[in-house]
mmCIF file with all atom_site columns, C-alpha atoms in Angstrom:
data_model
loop_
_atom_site.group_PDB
_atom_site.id
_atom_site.type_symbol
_atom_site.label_atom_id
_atom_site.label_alt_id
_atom_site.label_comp_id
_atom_site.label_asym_id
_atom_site.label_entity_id
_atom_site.label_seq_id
_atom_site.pdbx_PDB_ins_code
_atom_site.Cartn_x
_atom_site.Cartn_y
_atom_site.Cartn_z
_atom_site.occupancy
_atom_site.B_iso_or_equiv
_atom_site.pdbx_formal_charge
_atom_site.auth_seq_id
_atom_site.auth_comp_id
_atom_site.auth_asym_id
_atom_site.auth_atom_id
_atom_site.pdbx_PDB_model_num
ATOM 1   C CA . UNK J 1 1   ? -12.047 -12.987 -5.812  1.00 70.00 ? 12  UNK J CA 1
ATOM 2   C CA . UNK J 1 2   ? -12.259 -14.872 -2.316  1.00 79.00 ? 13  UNK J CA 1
ATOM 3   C CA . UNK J 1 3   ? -16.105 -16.206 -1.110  1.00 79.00 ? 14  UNK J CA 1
ATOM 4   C CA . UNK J 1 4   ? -15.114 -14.211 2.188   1.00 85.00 ? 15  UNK J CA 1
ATOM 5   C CA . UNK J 1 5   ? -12.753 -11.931 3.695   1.00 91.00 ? 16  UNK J CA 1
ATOM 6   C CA . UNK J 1 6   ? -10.871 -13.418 6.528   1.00 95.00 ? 17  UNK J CA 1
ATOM 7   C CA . UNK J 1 7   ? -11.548 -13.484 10.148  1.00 95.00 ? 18  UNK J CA 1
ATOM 8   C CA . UNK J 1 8   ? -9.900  -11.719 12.694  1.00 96.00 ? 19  UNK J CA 1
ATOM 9   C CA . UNK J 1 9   ? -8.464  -14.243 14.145  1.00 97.00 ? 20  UNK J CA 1
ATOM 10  C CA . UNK J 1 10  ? -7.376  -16.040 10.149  1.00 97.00 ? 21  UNK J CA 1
ATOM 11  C CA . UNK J 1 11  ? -5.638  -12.651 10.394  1.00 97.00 ? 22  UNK J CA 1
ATOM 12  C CA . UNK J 1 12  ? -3.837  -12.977 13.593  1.00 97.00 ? 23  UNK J CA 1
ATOM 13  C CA . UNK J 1 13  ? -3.099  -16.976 13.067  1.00 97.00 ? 24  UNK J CA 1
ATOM 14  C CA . UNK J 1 14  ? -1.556  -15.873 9.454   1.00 97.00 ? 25  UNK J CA 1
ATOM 15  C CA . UNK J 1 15  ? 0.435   -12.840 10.096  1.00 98.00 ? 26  UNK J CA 1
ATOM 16  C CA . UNK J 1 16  ? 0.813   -12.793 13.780  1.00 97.00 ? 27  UNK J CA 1
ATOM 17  C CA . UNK J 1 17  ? -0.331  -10.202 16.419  1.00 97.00 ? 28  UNK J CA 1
ATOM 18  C CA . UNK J 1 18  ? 1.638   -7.403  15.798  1.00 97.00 ? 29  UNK J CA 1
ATOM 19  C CA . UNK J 1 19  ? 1.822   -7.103  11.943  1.00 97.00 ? 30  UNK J CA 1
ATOM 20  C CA . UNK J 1 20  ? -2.095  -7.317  11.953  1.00 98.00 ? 31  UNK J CA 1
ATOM 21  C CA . UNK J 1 21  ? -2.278  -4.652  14.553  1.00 97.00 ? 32  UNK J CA 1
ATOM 22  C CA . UNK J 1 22  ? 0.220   -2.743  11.831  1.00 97.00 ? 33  UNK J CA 1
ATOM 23  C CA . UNK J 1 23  ? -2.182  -3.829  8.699   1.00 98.00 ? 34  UNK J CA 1
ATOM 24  C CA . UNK J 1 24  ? -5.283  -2.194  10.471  1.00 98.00 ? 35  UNK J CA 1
ATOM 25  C CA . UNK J 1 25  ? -3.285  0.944   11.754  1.00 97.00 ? 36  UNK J CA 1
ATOM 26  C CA . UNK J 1 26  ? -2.432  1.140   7.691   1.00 97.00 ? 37  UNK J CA 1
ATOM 27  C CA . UNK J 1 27  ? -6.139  0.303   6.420   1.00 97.00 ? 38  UNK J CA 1
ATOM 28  C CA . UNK J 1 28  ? -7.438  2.772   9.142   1.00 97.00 ? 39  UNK J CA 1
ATOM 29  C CA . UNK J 1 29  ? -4.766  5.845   8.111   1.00 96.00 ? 40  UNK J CA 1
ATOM 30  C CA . UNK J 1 30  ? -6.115  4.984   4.478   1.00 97.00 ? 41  UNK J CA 1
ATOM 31  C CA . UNK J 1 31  ? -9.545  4.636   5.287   1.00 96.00 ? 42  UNK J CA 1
ATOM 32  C CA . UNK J 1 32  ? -9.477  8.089   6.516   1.00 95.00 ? 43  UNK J CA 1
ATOM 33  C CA . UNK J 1 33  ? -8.182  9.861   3.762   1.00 95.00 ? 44  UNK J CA 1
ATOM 34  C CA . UNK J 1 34  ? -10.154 8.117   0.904   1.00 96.00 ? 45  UNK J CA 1
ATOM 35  C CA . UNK J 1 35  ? -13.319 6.483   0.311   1.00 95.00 ? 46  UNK J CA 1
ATOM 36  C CA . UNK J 1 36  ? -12.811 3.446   -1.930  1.00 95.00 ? 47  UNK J CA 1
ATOM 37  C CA . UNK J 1 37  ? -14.284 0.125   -2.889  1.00 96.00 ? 48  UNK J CA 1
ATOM 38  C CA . UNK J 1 38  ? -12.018 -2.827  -1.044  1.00 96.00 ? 49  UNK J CA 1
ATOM 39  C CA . UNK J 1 39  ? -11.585 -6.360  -2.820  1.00 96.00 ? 50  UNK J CA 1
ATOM 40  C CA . UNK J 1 40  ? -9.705  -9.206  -1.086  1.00 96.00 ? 51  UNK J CA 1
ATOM 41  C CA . UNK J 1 41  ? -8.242  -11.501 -3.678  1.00 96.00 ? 52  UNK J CA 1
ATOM 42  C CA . UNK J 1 42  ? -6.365  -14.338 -3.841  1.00 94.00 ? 53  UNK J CA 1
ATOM 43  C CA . UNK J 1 43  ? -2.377  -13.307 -3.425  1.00 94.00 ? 54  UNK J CA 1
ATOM 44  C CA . UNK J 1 44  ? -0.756  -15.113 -5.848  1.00 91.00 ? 55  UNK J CA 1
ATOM 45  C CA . UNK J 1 45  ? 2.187   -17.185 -5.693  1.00 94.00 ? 56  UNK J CA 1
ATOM 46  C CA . UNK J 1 46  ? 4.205   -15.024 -2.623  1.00 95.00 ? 57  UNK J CA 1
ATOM 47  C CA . UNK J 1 47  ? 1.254   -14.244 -0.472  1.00 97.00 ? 58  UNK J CA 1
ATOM 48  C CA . UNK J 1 48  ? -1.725  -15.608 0.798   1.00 97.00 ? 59  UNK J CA 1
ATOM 49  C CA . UNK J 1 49  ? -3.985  -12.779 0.120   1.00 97.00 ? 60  UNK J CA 1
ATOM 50  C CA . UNK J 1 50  ? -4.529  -9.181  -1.337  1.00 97.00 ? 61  UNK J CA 1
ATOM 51  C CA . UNK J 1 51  ? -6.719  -6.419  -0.146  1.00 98.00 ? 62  UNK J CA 1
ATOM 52  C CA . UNK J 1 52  ? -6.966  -4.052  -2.509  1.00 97.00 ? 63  UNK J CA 1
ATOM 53  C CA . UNK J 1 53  ? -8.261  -0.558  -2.730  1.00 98.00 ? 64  UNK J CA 1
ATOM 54  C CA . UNK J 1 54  ? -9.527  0.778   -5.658  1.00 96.00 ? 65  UNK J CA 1
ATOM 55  C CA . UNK J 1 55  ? -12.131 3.611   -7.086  1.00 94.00 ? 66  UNK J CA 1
ATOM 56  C CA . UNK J 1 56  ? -13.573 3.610   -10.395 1.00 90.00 ? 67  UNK J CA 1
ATOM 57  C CA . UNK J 1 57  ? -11.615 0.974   -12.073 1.00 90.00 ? 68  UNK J CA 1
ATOM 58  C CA . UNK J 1 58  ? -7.882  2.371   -10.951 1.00 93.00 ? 69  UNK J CA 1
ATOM 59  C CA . UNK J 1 59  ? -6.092  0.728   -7.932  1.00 95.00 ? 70  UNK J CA 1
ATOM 60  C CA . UNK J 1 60  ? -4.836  3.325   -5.364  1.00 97.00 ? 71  UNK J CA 1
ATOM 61  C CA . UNK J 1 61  ? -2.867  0.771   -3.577  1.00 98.00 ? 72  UNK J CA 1
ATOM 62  C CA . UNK J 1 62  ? -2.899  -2.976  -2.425  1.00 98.00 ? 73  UNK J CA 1
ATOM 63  C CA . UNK J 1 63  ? -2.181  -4.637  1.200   1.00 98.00 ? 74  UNK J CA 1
ATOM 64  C CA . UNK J 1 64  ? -0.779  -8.142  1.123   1.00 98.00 ? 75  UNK J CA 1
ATOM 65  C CA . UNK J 1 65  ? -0.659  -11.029 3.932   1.00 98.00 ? 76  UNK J CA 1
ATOM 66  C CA . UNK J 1 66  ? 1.073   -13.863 4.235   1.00 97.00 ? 77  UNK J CA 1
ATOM 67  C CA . UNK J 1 67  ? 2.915   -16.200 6.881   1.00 97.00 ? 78  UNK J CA 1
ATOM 68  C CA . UNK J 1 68  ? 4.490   -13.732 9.342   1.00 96.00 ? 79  UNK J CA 1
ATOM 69  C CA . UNK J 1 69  ? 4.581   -10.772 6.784   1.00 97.00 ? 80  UNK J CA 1
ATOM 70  C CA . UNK J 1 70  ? 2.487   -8.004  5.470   1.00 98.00 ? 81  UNK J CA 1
ATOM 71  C CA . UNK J 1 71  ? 2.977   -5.797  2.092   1.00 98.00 ? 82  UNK J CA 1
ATOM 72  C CA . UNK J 1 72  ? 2.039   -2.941  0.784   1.00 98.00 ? 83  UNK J CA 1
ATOM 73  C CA . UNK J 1 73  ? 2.211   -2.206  -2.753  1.00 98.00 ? 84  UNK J CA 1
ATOM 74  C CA . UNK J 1 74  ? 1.674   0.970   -4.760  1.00 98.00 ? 85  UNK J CA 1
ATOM 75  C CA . UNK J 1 75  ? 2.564   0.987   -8.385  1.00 97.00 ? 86  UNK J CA 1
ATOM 76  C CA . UNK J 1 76  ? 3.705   4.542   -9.923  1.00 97.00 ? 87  UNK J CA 1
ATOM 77  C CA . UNK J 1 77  ? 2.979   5.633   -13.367 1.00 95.00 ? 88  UNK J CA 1
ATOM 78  C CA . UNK J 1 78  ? 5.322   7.893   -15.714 1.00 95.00 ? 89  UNK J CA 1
ATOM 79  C CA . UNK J 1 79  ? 3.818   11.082  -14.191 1.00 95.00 ? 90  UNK J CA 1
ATOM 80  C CA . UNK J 1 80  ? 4.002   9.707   -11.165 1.00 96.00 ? 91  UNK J CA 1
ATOM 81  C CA . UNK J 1 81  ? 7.309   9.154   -11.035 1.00 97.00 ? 92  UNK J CA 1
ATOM 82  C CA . UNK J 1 82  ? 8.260   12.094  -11.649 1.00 96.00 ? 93  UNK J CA 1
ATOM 83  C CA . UNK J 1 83  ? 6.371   13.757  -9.024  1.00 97.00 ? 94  UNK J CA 1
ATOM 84  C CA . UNK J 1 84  ? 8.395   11.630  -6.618  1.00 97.00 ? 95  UNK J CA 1
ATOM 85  C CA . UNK J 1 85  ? 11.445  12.294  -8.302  1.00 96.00 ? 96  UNK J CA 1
ATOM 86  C CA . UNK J 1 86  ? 10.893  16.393  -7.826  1.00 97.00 ? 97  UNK J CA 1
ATOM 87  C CA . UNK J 1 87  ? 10.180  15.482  -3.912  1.00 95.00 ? 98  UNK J CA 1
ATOM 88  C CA . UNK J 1 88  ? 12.642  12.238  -3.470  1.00 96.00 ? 99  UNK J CA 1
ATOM 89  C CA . UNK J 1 89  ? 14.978  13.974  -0.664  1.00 97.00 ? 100 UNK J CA 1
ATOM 90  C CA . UNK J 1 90  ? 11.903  14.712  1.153   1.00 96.00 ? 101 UNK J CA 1
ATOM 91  C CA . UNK J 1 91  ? 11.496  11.239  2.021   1.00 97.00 ? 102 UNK J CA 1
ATOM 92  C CA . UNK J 1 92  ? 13.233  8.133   3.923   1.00 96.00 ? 103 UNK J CA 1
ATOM 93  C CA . UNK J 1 93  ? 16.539  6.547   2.742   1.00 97.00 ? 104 UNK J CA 1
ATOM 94  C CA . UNK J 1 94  ? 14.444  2.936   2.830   1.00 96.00 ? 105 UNK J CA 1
ATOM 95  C CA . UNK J 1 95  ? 11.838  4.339   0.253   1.00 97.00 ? 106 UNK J CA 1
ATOM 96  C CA . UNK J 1 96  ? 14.271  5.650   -1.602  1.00 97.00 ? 107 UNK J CA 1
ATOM 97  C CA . UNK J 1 97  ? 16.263  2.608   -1.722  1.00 97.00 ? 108 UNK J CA 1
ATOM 98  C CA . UNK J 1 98  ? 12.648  0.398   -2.655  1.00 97.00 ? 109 UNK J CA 1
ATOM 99  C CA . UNK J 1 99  ? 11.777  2.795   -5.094  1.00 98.00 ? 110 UNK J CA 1
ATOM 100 C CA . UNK J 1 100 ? 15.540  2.400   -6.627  1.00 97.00 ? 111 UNK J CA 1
ATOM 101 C CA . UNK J 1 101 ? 15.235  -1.322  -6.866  1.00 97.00 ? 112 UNK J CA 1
ATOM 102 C CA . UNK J 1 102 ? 11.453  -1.498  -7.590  1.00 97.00 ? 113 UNK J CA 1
ATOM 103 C CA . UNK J 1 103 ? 11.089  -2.728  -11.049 1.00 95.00 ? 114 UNK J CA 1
ATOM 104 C CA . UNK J 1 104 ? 9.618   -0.450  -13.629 1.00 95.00 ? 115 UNK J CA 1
ATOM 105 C CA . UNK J 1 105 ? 6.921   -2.273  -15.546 1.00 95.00 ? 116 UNK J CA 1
ATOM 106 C CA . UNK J 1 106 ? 5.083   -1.151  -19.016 1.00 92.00 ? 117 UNK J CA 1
ATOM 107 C CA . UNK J 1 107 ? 2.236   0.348   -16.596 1.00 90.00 ? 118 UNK J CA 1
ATOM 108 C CA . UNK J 1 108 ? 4.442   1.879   -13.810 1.00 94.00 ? 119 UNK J CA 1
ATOM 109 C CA . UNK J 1 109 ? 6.876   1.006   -10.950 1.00 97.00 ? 120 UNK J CA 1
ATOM 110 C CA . UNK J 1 110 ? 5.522   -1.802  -8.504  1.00 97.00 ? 121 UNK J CA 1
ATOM 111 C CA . UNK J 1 111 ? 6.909   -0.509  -5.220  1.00 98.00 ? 122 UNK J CA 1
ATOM 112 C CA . UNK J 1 112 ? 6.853   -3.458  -2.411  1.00 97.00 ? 123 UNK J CA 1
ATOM 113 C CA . UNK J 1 113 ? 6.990   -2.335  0.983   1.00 97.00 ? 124 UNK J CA 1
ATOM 114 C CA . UNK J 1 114 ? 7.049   -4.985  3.812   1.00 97.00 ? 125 UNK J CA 1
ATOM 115 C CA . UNK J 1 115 ? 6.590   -2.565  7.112   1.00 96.00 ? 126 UNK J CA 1
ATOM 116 C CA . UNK J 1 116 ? 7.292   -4.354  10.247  1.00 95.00 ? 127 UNK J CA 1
ATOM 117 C CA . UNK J 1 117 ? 5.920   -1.214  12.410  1.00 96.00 ? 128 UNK J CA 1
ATOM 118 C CA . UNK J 1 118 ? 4.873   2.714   11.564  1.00 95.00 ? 129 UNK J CA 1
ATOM 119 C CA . UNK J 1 119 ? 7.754   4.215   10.729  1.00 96.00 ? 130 UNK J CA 1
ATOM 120 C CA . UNK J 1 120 ? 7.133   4.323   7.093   1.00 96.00 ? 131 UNK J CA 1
ATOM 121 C CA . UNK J 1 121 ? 3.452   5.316   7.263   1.00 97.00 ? 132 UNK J CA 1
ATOM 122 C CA . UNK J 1 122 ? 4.014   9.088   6.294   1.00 96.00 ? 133 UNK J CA 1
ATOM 123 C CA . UNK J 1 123 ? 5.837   8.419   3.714   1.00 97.00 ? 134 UNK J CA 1
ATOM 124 C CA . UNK J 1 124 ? 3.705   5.830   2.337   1.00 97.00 ? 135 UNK J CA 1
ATOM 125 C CA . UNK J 1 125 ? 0.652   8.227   2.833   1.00 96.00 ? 136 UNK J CA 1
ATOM 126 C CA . UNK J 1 126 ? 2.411   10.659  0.848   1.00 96.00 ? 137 UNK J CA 1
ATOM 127 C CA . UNK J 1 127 ? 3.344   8.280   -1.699  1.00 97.00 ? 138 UNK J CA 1
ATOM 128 C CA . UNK J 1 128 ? -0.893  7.384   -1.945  1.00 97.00 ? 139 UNK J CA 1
ATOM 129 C CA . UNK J 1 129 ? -1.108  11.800  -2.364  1.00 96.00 ? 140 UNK J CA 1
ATOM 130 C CA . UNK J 1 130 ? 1.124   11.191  -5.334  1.00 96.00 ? 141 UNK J CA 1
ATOM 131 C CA . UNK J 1 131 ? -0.801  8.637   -7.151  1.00 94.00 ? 142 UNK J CA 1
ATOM 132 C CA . UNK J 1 132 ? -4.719  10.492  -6.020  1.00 94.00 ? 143 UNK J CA 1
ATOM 133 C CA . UNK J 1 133 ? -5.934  12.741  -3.962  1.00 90.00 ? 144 UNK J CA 1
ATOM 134 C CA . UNK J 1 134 ? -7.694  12.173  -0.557  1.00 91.00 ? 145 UNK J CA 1
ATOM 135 C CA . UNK J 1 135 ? -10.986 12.265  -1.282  1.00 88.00 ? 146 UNK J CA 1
ATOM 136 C CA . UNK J 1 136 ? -12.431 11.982  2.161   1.00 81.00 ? 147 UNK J CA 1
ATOM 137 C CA . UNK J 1 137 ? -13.075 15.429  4.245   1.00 77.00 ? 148 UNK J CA 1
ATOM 138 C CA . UNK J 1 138 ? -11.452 14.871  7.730   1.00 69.00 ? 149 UNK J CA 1
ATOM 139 C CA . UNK J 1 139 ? -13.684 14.176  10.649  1.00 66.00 ? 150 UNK J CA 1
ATOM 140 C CA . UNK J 1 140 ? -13.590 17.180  13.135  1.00 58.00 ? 151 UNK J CA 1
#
């Protein structure tokens, strides 16, 4: 657990301009669908920190920033894979080709995404349906 989130501007001077501006489109597409407790972390060997979103002791998904580059990680249990199998041609050749060589793990496949803009956001979204339910009612 960090003593404080970054700044802003640590952000900005870490990842650069645009891939922040991409992080807080992300945070604010899943901010609006679910209400959930948000940890930053330490990231580890590979990145310089972890933001992770979780509810009731189960991680929905985890954002990840480091020199020049973002992540996004969502790991997919048996069940959950399967559910994405049934729906697989429904999304992008470059999820399908992560979730191919995504490793599976004892507790699920850890899927790394690394997006450099927004064209992956629906699927991604619909990968977070997948895994739970929105549980925020949408703002009229």
């Amino acid at each position: 657990m960090l003593d404080a989130a970054p700044t802003a501007e640590q952000m900005t001077a870490l990842v650069g301009t645009s891939r922040y501006e991409i992080w807080n489109q992300l945070c604010a597409l899943i901010e609006e669908k679910y209400d959930m407790d948000r940890l930053w972390n330490q990231g580890g060997k590979a990145w310089t920190y972890e933001y992770k979103y979780r509810r009731g002791g189960k991680t929905l998904c985890a954002l990840y920033a480091r020199e020049h580059g973002i992540g996004f990680m969502i790991i997919l249990g048996r069940d959950e894979r399967a559910k994405f199998e049934l729906e697989r041609d429904r999304y992008s050749r470059e999820i399908q080709r992560i979730y191919d060589e995504s490793r599976t793990y004892h507790d699920g496949k850890w899927m790394m995404f690394e997006p450099v803009d927004a064209t992956l956001f629906d699927d991604l979204i619909r990968l977070l349906n997948i895994k739970r339910r929105p549980n925020r009612k949408p703002k009229n």
